[in-house]
CSV table of C-alpha atoms and ligand atoms in Angstrom, one decimal:
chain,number,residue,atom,x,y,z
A,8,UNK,CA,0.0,0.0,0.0
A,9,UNK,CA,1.8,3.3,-0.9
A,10,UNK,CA,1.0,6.1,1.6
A,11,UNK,CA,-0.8,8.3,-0.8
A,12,UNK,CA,-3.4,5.6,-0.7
A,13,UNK,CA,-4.1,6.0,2.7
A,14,UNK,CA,-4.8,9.7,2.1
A,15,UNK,CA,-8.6,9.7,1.5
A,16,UNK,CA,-8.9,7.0,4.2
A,17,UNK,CA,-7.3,9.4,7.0
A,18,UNK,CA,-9.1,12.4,5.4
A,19,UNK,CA,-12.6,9.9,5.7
A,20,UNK,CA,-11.9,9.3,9.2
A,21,UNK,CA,-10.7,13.0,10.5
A,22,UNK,CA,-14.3,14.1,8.8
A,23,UNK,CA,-16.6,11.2,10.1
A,24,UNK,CA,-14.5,12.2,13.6
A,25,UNK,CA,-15.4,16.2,12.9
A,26,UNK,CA,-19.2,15.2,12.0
A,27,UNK,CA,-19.4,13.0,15.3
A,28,UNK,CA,-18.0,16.6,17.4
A,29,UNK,CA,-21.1,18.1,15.8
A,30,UNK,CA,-23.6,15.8,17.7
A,31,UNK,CA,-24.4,16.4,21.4
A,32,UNK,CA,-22.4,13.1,22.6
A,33,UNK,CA,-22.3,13.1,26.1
A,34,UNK,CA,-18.9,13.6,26.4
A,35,UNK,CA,-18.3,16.0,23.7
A,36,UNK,CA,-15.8,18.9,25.4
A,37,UNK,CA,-17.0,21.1,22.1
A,38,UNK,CA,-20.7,21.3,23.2
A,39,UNK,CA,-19.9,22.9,26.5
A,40,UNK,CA,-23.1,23.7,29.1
A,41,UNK,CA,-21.1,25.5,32.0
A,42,UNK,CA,-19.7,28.9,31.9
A,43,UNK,CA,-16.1,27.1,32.9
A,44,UNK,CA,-16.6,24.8,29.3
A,45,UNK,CA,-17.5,27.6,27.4
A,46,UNK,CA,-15.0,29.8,28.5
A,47,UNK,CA,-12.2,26.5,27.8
A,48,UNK,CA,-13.8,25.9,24.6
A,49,UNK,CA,-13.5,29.4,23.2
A,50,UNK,CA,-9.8,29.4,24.1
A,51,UNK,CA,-9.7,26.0,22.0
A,52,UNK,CA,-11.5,27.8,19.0
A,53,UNK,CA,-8.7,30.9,19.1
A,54,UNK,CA,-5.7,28.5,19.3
A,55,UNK,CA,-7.4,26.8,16.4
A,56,UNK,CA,-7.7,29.7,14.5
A,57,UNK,CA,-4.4,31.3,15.3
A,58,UNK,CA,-2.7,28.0,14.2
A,59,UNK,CA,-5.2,28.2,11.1
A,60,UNK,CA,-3.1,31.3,10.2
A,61,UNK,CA,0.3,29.9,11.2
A,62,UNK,CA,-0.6,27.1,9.0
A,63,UNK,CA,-2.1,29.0,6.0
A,64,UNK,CA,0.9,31.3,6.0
A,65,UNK,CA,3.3,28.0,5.6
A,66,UNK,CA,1.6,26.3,3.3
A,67,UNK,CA,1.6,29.9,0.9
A,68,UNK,CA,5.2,30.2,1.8
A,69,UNK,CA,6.3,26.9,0.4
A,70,UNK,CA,4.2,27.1,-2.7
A,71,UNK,CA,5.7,30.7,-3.2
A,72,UNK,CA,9.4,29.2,-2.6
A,73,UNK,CA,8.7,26.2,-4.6
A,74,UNK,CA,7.3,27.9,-7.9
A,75,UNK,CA,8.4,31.4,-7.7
A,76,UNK,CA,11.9,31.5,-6.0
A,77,UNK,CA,13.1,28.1,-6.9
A,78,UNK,CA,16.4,28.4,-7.5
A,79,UNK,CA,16.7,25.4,-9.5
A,80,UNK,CA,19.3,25.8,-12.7
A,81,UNK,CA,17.9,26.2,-15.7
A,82,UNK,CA,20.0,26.6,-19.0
A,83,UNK,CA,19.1,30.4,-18.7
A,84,UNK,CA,20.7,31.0,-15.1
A,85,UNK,CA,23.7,28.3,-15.2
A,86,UNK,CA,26.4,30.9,-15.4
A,87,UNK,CA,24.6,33.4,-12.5
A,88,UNK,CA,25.7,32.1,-8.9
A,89,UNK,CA,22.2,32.3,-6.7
A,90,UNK,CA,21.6,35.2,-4.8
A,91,UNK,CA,23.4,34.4,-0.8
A,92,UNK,CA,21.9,36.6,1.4
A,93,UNK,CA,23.8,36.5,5.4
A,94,UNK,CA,21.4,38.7,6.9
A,95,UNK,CA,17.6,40.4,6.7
A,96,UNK,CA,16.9,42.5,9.9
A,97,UNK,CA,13.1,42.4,8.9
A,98,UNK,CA,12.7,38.9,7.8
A,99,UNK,CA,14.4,37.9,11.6
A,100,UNK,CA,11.9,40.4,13.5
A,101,UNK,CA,9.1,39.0,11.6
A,102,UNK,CA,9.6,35.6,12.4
A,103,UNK,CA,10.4,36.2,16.0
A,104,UNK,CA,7.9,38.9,16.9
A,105,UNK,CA,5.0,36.9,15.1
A,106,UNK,CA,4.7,34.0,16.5
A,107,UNK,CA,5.5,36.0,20.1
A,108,UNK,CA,2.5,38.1,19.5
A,109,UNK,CA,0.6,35.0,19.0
A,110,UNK,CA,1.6,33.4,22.1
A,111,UNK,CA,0.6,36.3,23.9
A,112,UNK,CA,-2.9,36.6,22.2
A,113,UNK,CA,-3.5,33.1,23.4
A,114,UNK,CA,-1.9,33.4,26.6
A,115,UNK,CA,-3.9,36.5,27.9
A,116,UNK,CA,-7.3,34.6,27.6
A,117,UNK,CA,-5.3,31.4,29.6
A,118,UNK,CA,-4.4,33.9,32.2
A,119,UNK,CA,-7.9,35.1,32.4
A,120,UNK,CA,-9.6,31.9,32.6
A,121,UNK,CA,-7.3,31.2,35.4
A,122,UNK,CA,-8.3,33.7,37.7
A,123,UNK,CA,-11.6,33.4,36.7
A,124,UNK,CA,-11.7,30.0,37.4
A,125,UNK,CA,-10.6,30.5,40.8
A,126,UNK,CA,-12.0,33.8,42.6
A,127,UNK,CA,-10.5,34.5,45.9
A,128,UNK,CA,-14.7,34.4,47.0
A,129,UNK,CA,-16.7,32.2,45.6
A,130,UNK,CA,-20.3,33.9,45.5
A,131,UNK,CA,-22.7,33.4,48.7
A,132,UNK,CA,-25.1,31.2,47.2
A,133,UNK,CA,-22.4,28.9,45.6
A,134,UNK,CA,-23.4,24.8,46.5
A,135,UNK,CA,-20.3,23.7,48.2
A,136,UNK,CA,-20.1,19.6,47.0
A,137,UNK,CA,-17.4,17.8,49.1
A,138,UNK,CA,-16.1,15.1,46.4
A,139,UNK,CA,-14.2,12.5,47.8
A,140,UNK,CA,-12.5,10.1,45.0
A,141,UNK,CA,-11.8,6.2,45.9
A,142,UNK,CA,-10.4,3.7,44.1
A,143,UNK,CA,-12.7,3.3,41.9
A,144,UNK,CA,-15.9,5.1,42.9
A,145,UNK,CA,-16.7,9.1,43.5
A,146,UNK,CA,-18.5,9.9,47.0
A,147,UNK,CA,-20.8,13.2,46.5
A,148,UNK,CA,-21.0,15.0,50.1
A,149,UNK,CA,-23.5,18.1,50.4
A,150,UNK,CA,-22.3,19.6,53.6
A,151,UNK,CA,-25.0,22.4,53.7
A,152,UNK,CA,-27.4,19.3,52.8
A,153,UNK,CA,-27.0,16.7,55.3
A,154,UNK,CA,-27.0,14.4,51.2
A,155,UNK,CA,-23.9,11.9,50.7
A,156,UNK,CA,-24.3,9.7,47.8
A,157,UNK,CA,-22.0,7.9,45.3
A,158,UNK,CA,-21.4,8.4,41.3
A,159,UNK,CA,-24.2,10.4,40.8
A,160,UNK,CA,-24.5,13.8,41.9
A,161,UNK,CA,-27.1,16.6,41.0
A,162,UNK,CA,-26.7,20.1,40.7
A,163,UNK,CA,-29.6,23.1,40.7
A,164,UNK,CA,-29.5,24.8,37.1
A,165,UNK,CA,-28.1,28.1,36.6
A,166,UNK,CA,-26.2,28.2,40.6
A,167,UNK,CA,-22.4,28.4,40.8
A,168,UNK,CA,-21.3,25.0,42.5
A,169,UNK,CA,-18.1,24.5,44.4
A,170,UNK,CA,-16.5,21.3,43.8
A,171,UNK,CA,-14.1,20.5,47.0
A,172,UNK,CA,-12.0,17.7,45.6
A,173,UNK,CA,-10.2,15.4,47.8
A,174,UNK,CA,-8.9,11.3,47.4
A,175,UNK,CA,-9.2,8.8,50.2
A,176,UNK,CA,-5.8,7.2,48.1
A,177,UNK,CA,-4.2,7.6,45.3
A,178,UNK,CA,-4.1,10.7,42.7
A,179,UNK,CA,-7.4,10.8,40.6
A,180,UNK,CA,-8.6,13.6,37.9
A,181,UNK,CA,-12.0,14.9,38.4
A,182,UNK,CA,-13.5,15.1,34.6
A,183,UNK,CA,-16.9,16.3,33.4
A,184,UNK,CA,-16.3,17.1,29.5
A,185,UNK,CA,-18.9,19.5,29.6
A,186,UNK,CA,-18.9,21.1,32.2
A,187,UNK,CA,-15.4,21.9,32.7
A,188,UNK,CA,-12.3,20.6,34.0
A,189,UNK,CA,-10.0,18.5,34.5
A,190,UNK,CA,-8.9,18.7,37.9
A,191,UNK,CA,-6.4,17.1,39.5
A,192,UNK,CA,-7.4,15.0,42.5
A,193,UNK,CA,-4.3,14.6,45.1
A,194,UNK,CA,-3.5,13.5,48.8
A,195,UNK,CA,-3.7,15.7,51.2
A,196,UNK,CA,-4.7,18.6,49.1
A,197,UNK,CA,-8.0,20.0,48.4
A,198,UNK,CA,-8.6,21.5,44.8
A,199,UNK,CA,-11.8,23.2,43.8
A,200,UNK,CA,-13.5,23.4,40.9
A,201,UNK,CA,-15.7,26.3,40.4
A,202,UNK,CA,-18.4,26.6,37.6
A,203,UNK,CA,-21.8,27.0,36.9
A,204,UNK,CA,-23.8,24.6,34.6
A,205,UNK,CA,-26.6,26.3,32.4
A,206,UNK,CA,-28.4,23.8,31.0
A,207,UNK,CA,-30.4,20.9,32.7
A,208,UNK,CA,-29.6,17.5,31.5
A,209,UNK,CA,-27.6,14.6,32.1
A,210,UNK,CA,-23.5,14.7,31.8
A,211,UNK,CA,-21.1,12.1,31.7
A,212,UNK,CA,-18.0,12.4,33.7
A,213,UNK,CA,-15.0,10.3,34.3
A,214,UNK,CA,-11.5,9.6,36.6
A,215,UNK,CA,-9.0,11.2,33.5
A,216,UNK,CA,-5.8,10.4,35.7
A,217,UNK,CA,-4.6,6.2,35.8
A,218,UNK,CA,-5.6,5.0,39.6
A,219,UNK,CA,-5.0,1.4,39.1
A,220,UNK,CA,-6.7,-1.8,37.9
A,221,UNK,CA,-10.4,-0.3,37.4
A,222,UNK,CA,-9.4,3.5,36.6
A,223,UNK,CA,-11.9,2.9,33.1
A,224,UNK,CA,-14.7,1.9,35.2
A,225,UNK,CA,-14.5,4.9,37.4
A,226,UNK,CA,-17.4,7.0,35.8
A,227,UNK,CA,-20.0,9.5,37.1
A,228,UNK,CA,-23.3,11.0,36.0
A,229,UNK,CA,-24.1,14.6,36.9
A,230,UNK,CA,-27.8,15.8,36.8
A,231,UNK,CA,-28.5,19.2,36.3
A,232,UNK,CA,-32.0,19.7,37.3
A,233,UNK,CA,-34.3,22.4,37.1
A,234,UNK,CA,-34.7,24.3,40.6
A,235,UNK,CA,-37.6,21.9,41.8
A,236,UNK,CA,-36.3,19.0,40.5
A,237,UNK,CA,-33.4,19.4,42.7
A,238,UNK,CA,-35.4,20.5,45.9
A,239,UNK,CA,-36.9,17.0,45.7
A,240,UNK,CA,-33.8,15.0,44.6
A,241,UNK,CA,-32.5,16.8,47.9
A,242,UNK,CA,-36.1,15.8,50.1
A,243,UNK,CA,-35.5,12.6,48.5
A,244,UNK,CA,-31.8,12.1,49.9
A,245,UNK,CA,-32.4,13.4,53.2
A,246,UNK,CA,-36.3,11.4,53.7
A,247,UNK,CA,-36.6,10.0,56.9
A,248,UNK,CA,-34.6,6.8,57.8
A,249,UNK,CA,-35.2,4.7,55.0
A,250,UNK,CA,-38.4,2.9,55.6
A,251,UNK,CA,-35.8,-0.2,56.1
A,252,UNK,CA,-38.4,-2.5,54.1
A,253,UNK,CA,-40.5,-3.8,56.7
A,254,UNK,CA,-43.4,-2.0,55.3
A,255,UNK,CA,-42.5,-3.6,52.3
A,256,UNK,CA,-43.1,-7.8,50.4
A,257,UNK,CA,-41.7,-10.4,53.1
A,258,UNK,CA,-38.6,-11.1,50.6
A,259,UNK,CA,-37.3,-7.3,51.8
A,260,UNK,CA,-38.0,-7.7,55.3
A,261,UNK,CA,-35.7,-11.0,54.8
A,262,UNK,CA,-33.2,-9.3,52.8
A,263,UNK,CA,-32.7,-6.9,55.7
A,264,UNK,CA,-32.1,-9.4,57.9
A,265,UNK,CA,-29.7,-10.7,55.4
A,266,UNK,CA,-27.9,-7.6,54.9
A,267,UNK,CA,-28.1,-6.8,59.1
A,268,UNK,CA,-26.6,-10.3,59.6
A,269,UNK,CA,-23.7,-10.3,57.0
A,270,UNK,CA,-20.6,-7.8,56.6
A,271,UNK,CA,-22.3,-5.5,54.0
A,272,UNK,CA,-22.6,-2.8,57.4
A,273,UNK,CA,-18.9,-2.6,58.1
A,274,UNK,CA,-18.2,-0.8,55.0
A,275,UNK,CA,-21.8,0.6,53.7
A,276,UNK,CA,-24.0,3.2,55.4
A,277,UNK,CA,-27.8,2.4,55.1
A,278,UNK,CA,-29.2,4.9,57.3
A,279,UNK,CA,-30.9,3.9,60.5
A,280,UNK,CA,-29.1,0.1,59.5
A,281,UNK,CA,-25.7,0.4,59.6
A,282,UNK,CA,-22.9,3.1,59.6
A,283,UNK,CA,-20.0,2.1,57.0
A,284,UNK,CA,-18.2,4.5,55.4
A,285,UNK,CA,-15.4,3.2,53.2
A,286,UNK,CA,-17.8,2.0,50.4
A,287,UNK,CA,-20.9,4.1,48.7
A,288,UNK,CA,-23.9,4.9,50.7
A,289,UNK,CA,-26.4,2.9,50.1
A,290,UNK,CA,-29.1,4.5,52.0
A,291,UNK,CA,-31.1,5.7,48.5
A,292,UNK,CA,-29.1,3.1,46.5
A,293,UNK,CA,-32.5,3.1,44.4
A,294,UNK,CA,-32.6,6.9,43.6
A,295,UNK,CA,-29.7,5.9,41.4
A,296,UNK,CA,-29.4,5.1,37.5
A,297,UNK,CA,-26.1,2.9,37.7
A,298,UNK,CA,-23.9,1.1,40.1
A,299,UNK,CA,-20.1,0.8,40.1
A,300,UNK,CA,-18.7,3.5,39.5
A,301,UNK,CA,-21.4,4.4,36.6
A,302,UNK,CA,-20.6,1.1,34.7
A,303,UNK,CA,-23.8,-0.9,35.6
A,304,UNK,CA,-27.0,-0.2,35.2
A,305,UNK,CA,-29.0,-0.4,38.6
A,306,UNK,CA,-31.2,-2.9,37.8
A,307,UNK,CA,-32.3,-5.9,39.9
A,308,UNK,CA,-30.1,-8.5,37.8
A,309,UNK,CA,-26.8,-6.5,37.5
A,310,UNK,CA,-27.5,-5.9,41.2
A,311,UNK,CA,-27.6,-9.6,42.5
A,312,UNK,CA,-24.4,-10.5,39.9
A,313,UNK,CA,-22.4,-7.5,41.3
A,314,UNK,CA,-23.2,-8.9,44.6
A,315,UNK,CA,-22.1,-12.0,43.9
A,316,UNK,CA,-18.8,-11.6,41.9
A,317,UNK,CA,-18.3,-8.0,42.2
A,318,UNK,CA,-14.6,-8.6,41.2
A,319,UNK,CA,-15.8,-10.4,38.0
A,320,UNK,CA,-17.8,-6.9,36.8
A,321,UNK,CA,-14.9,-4.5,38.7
A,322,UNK,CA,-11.5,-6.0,38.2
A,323,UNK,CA,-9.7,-5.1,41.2
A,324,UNK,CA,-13.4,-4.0,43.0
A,325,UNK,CA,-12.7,-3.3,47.2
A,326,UNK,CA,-15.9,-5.6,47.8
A,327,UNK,CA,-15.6,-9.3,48.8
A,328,UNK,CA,-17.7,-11.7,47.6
A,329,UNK,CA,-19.8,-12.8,50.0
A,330,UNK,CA,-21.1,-16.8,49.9
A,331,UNK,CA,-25.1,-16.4,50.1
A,332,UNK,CA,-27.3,-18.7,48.7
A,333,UNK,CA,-29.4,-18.1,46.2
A,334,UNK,CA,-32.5,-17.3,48.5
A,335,UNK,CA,-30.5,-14.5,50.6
A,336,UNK,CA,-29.1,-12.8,47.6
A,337,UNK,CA,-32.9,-12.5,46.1
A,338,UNK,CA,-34.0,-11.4,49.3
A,339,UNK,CA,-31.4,-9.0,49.5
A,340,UNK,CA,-31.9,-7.6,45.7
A,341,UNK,CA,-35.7,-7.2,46.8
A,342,UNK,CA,-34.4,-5.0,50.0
A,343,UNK,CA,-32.0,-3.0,48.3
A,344,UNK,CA,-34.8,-2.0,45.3
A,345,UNK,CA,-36.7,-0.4,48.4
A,346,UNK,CA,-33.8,2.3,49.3
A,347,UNK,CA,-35.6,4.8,47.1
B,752,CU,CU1,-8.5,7.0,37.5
């Protein structure tokens, strides 16, 4: 295959990849809906179109050198020696104080953004979210809210939100493609991540920094709701001790026995059950869309295999597998679809 064949084919795929940045994928950084995204986004766009120029410039120069100022011998010019020029004063200014002014057109917006980014006060009514990263889940804590749940966090539309970002172990990046970021996640350091998200909808996030065996399954949905949707999310979160399935079909009132009876409490919270609190809450386990880290839907099934082999769904998960029979895990499946 000679290279130039492969032309079209790399041209093909850097315009089906252009068209797919046109869509509203969810993790499409060019479709931003914070004021932090936009504001990256449209220093993307002026790098893009500085280097545009840059590029243009070249490619006009070469053509120009090639078929204008070629100094190739013809049978006309064999006797002249070419033209040897040692120095041109504007030629070296132009080339040095060009692409410095560019860098400084580009550079001015970065420094900006920067400070932008990170006021010295963030505004009164800012939502302060605690965000605790684990190998390999995220832990959402709404201190002003009394709410702590795990992968999926919501946010009010159109209020700035604080993200406080801290790890429980290793160095993690905090990553929501549109809606800003990435932030660094480190030991004993808090970073914060300020932005406000302007459209309601759901976003995809993810860990953007290697943290071990499952650092691809390490994924997050954010919800930004409307005003009232949020007030209930937050009712929802913080309901009464969750009705711990008494009330509910006999198989729940077993599977809390099950859960009460087994280890599940030394690492899980269940309010009013048990008070773990190295693993995600699971106290409104049912509010939520996914499981593990984002990468399972929560549905009954996924829910009784990641309970019984979490380590086959999770390489590497931080949750044993626990010998129940069949009967107890059911049971137990049944309890957990009641922590709504
Ligand atoms: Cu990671």
């Amino acid at each position: 295959l000679k290279p130039s064949a492969c032309i079209p084919g790399v041209a093909a795929s850097a315009l089906v990849a252009f068209a797919a940045g046109c869509n509203n994928a969810p993790m499409n950084t060019l479709v931003p809906e914070s004021d932090l995204a936009s504001w990256i986004t449209s220093l993307y766009w002026e790098t893009v179109g500085w280097l545009s120029v840059i590029l243009i410039i070249v490619i006009v120069l070469i053509i120009l050198v090639l078929a204008k100022y070629s100094t190739r011998r013809t049978a006309d010019n064999l006797r002249e020696p070419p033209v040897h020029l040692d120095e041109h004063l504007m030629l070296e200014l132009g080339w040095t104080g060009g692409p410095a002014f560019i860098l400084l057109l580009t550079a001015i917006p970065a420094v900006v953004i920067t400070f932008r980014e990170l006021p010295d006060k963030y505004p009164a009514d800012a939502l302060r979210v605690e965000v605790y990263a684990h190998q390999w889940w995220w832990e959402f804590h709404y201190p002003s809210l009394g709410v702590n749940t795990a992968n999926e966090p919501h946010l009010p539309v159109n209020r700035p939100v604080v993200f406080e970002l801290r790890t429980d172990d290793v160095i993690h990046s905090f990553w929501i493609p549109r809606l800003g970021g990435k932030s660094d996640v480190i030991p004993n350091h808090v970073n914060r991540l300020f932005l406000t998200p302007f459209k309601t909808g759901e976003y995809y996030g993810e860990c953007a920094e290697f943290c071990g065996l499952s650092h691809a399954n390490m994924r997050m949905r954010v919800f930004v709701d409307t005003k009232t949707q949020f007030d209930r999310w937050v009712a929802g979160q913080t309901g009464a001790a969750h009705e711990t399935g008494l009330t509910h079909t006999a198989e729940a009132a077993a599977g809390l026995r099950v859960y009460a009876g087994s280890p599940c409490g030394a690492c899980h919270t269940i309010t009013g059950v048990s008070t773990g609190t190295t693993a995600p809450n699971l106290s409104h386990l049912a509010s939520r869309t996914t499981i593990a880290g984002g990468t399972l839907p929560n549905t009954p099934e996924e829910l009784a295999a990641w309970i019984e082999h979490p380590e086959l769904l999770k390489p590497g998960a931080k949750m044993p597998s626990l010998a129940l029979s069949p009967v107890q895990l059911s049971d137990l499946v049944s309890y957990l679809g009641t922590l709504h």
